[in-house]
Coordinates of N, CA and C in Angstrom, one line a residue:
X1 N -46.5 146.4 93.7 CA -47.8 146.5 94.4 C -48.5 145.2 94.4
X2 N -48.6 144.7 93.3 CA -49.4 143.4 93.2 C -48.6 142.3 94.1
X3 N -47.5 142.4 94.2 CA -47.0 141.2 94.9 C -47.1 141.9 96.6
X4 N -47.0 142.8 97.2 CA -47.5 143.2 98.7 C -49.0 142.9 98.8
X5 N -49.4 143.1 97.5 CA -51.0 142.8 98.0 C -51.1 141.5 98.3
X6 N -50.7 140.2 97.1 CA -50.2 139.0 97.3 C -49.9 138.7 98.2
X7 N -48.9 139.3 98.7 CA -48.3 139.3 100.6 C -49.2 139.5 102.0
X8 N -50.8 140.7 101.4 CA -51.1 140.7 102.4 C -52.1 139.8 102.7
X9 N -52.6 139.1 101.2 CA -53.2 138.0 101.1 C -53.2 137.0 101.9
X10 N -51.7 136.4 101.6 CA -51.4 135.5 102.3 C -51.1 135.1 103.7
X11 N -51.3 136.2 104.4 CA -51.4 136.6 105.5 C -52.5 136.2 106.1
X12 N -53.8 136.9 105.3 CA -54.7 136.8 105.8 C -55.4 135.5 105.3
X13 N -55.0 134.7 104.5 CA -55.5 133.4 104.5 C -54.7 132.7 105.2
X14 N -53.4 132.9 105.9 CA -52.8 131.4 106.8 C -53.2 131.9 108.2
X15 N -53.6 133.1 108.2 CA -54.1 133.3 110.0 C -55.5 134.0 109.7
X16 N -56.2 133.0 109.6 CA -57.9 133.7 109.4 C -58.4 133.7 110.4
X17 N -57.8 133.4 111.9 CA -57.9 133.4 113.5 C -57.3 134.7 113.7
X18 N -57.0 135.0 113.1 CA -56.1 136.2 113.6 C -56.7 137.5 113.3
X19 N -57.1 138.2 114.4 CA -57.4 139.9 114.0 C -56.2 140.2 113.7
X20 N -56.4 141.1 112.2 CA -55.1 141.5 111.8 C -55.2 142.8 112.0
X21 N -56.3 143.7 112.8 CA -56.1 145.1 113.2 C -55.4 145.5 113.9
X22 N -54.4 146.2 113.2 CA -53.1 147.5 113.9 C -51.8 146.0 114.3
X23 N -52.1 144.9 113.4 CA -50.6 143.6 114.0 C -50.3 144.2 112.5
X24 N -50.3 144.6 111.2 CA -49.7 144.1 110.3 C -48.8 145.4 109.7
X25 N -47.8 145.3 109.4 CA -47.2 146.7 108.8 C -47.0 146.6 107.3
X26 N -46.9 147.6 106.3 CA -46.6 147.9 105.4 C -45.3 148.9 105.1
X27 N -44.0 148.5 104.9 CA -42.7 149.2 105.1 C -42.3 149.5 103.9
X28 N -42.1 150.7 103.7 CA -41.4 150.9 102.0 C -40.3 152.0 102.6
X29 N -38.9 152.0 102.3 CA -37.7 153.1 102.5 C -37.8 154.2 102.0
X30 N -38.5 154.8 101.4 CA -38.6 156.4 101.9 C -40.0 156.7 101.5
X31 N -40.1 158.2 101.4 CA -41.5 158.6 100.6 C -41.8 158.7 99.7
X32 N -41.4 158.9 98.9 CA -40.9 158.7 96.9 C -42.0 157.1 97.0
X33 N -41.2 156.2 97.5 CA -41.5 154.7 97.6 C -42.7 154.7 98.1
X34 N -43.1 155.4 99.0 CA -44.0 155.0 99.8 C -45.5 155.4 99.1
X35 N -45.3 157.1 98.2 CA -46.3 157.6 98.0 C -46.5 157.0 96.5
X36 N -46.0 156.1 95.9 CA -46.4 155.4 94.0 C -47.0 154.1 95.1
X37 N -46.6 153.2 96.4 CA -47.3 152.3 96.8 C -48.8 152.6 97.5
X38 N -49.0 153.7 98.5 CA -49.9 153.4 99.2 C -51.3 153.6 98.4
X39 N -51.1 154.5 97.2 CA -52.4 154.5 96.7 C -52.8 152.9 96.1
X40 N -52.4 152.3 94.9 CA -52.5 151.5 94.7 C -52.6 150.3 95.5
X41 N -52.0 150.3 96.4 CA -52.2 148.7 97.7 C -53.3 149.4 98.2
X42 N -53.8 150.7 98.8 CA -54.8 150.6 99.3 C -56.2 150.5 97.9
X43 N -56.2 150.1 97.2 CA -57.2 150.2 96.3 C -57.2 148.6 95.8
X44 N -56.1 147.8 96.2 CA -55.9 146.4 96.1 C -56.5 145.9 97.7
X45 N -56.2 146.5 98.6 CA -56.9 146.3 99.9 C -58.7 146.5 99.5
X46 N -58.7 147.4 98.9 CA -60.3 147.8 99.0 C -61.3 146.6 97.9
X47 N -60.1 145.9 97.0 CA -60.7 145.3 96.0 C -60.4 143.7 96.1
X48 N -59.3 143.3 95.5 CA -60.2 141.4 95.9 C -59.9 141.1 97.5
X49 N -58.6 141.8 98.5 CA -59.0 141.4 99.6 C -60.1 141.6 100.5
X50 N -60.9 142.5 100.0 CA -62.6 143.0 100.8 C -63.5 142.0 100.6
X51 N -63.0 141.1 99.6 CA -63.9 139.8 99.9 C -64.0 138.9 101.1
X52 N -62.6 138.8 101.6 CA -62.4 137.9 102.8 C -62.1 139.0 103.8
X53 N -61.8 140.2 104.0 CA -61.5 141.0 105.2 C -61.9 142.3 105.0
X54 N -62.4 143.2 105.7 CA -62.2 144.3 105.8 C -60.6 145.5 105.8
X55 N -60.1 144.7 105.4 CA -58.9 145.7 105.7 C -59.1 147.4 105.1
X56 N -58.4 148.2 106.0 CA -58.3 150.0 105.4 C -56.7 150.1 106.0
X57 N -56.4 150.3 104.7 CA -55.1 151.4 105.1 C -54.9 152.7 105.8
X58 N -53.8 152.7 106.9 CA -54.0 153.4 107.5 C -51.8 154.1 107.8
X59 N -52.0 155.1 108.1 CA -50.6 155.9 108.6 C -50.1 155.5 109.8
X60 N -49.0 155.2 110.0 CA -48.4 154.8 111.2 C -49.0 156.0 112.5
X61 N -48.7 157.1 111.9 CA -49.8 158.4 112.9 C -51.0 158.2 113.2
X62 N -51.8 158.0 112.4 CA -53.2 157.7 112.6 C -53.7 156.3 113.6
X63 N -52.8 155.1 112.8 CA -52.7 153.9 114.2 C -52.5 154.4 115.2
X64 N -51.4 155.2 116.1 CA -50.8 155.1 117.1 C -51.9 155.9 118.0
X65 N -52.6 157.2 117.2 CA -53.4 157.7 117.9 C -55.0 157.3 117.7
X66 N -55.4 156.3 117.7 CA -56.6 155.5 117.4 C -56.6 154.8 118.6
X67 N -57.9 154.9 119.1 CA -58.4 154.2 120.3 C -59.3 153.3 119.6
X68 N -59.1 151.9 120.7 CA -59.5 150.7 120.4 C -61.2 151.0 120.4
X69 N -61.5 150.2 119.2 CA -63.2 150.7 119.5 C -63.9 149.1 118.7
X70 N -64.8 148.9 119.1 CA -65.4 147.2 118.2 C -66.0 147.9 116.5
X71 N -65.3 147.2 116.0 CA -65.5 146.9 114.8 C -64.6 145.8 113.7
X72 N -66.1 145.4 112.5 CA -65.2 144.2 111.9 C -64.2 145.0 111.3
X73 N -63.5 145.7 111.0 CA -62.3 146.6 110.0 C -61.2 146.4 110.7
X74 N -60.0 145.4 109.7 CA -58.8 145.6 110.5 C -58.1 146.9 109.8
X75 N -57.5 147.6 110.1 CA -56.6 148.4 109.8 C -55.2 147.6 110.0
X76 N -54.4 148.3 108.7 CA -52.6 147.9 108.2 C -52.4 149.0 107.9
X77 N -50.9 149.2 108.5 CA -50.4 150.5 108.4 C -49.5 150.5 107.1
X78 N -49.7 151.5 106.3 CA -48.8 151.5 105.3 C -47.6 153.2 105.5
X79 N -46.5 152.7 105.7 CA -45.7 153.9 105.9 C -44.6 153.7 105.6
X80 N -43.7 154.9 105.6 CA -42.4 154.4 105.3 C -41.2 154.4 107.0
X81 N -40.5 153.8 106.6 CA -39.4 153.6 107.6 C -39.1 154.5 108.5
X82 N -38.9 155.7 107.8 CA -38.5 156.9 108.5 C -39.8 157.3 109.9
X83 N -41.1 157.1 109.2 CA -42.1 157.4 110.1 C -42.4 155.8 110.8
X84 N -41.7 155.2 111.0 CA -41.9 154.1 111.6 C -40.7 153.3 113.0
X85 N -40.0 154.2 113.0 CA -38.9 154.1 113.8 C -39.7 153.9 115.3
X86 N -38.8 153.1 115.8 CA -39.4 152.6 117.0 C -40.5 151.7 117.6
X87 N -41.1 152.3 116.3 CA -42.6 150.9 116.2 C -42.2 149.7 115.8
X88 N -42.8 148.5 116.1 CA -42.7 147.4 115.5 C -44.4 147.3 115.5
X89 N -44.6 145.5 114.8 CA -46.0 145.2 114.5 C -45.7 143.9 114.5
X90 N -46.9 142.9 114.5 CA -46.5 141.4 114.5 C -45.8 141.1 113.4
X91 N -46.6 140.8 112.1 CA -45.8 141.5 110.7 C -45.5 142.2 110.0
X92 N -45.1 142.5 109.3 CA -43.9 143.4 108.6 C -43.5 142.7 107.3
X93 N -44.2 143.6 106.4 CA -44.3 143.2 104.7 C -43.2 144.8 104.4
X94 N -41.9 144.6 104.3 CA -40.9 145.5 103.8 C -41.1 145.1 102.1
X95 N -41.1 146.2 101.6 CA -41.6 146.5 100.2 C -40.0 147.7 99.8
X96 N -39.8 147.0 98.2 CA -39.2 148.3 97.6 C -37.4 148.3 98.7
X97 N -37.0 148.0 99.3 CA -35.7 148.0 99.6 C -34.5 147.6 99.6
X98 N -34.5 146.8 98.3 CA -33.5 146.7 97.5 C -33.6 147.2 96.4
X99 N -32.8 148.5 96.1 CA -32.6 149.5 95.1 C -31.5 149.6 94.0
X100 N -30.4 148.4 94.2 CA -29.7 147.7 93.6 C -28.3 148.5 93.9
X101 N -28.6 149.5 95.2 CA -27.7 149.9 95.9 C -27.2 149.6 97.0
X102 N -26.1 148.7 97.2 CA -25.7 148.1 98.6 C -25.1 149.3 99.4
X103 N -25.3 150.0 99.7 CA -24.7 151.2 100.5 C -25.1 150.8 102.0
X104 N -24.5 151.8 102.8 CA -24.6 151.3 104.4 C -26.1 152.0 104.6
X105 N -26.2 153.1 104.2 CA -27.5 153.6 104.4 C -28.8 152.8 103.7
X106 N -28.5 151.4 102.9 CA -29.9 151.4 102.6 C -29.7 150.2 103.1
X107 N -28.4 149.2 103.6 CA -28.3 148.0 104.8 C -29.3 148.3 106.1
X108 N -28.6 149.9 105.8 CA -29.6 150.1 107.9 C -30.6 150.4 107.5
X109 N -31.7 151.2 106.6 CA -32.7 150.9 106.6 C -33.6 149.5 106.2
X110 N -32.8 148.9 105.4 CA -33.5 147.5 105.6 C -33.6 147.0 107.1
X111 N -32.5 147.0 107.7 CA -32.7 146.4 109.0 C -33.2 146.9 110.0
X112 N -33.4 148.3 109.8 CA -34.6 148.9 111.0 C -36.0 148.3 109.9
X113 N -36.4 147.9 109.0 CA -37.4 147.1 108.8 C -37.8 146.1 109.2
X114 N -36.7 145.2 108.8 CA -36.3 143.6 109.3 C -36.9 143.6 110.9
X115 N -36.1 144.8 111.7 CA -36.3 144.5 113.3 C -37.4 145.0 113.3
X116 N -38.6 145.6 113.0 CA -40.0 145.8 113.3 C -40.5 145.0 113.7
X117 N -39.9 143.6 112.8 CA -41.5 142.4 112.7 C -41.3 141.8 114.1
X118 N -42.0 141.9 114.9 CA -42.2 140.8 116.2 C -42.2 139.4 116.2
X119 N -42.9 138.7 114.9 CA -43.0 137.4 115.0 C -42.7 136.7 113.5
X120 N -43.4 138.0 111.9 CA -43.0 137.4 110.9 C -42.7 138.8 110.1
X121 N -41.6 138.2 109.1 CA -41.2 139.3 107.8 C -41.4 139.1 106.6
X122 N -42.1 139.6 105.8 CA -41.7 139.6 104.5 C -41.7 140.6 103.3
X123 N -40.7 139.8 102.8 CA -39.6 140.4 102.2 C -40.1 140.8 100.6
X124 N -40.7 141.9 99.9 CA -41.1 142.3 98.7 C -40.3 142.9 97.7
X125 N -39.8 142.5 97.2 CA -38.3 143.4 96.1 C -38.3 143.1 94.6
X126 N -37.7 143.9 94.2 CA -37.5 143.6 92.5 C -36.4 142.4 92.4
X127 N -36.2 141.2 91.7 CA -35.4 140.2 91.6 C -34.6 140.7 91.1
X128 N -33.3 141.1 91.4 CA -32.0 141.7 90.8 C -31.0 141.1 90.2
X129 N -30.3 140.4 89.4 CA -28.9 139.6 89.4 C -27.9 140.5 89.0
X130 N -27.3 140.0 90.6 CA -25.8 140.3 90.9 C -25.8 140.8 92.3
X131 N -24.6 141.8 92.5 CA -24.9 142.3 93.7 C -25.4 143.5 94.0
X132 N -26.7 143.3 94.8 CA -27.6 143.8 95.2 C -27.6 143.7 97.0
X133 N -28.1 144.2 97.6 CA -28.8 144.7 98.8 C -28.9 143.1 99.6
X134 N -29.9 142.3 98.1 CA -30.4 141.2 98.4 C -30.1 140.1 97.8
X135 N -28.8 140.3 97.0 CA -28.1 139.1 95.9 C -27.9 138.2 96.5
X136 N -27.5 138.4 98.1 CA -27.3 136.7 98.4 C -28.2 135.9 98.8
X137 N -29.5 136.3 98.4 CA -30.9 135.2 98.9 C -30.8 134.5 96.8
X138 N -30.3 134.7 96.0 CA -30.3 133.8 95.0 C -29.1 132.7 95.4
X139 N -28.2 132.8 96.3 CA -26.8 131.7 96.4 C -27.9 130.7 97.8
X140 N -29.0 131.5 98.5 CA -29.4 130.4 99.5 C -30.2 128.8 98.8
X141 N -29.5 128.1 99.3 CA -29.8 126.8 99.0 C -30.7 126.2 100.1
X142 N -31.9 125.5 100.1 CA -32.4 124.6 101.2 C -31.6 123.1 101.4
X143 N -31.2 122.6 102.5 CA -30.0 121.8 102.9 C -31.1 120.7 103.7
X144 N -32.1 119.3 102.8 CA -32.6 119.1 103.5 C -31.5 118.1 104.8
X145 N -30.4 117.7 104.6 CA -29.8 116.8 105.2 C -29.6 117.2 106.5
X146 N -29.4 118.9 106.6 CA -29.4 119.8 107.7 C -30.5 120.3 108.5
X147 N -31.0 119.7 108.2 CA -32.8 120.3 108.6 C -32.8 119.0 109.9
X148 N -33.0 119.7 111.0 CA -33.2 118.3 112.4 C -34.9 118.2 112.6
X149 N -35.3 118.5 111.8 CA -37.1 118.2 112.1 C -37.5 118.8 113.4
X150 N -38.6 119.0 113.5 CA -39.5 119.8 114.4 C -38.7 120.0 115.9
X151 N -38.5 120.6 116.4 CA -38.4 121.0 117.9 C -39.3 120.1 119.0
X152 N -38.5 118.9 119.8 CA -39.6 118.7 121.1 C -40.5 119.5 121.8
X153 N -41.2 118.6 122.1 CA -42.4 119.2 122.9 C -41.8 119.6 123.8
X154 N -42.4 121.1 124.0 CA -41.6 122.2 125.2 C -40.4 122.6 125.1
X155 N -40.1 122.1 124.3 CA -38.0 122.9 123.7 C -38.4 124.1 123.6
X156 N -37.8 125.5 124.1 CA -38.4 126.8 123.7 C -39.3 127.2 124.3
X157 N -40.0 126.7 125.1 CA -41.3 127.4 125.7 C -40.5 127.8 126.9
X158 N -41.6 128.9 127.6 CA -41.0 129.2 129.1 C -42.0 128.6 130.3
X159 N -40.9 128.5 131.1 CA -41.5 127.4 132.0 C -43.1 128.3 132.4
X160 N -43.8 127.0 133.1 CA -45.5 127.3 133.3 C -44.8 128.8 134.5
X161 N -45.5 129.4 135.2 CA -45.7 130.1 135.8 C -45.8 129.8 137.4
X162 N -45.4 130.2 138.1 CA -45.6 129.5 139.8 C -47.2 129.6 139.7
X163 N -48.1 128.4 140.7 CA -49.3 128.7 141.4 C -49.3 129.8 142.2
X164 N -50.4 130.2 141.8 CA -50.6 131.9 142.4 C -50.8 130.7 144.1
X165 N -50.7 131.8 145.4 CA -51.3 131.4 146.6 C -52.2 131.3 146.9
X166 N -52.8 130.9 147.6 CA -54.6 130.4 147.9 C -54.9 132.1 148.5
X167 N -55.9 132.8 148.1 CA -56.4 133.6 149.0 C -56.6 133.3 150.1
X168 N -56.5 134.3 151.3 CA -56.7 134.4 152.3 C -57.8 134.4 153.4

């Protein structure tokens, strides 16, 4: 819990431009998992992140059926996988999914997590040694010789848009 809260922290101090209402998810693989986290994160939401944000926890149900209305409160959905199928979010803080069980069933629910995030993931788990779910992120090395530095200007972008026509 302390390190998702950490996670949502960090979030919200590298995008302080960023409304983070109904962009941020909270993913844990089943309900067991979900219901020892959501009390606690949301009481870590309500406590030192309420100094810089309003954040409230909220159910992937309750997001979906919430109409946009002005206020400072971002809402983060905390749910589990199962009730999150089909939704994505900008990010996606997957919590709790390596279980120290590499089975096909808990590969595919990591990766129906993984494919939520629209833009960023991260990744919250117990540090395991050996093989695990997630053992091979201890053999990943950073390779700076392989690293080609930043992307040109406009590499990846999509082209500008035609000029609309002059009205008539």
């Amino acid at each position: 819990v302390e390190h998702a809260a950490a996670a949502l922290a960090d979030v919200a101090n590298a995008y302080p431009w960023l409304s983070l209402d109904d962009r941020v998810a909270v993913i844990a693989p089943s309900g067991s998992v979900l219901n020892a986290l959501r009390e606690d994160l949301t009481r870590q939401l309500n406590g030192r992140l309420r100094r810089r944000r309003e954040l409230r926890a909220v159910s992937a149900s309750e997001a979906a059926c919430a109409l946009p209305r002005p206020s400072t409160e971002e809402r983060v959905v905390i749910t589990s996988i199962e009730d999150f199928d089909g939704l994505e979010r900008l990010i996606v803080v997957a919590v709790g999914f390596d279980d120290g069980a590499a089975s096909a069933a808990a590969e595919n629910r990591l990766y129906r997590a993984m494919t939520r995030a629209q833009w960023g993931l991260i990744l919250v788990n117990e540090r395991r040694r050996g093989e695990s779910l997630l053992g091979f992120l201890e053999r990943v090395e950073y390779d700076a010789d392989g690293y080609d530095g930043p992307m040109p200007a406009g590499a990846g972008r999509r082209p500008a848009a035609p000029p609309k026509p002059p009205a008539a």
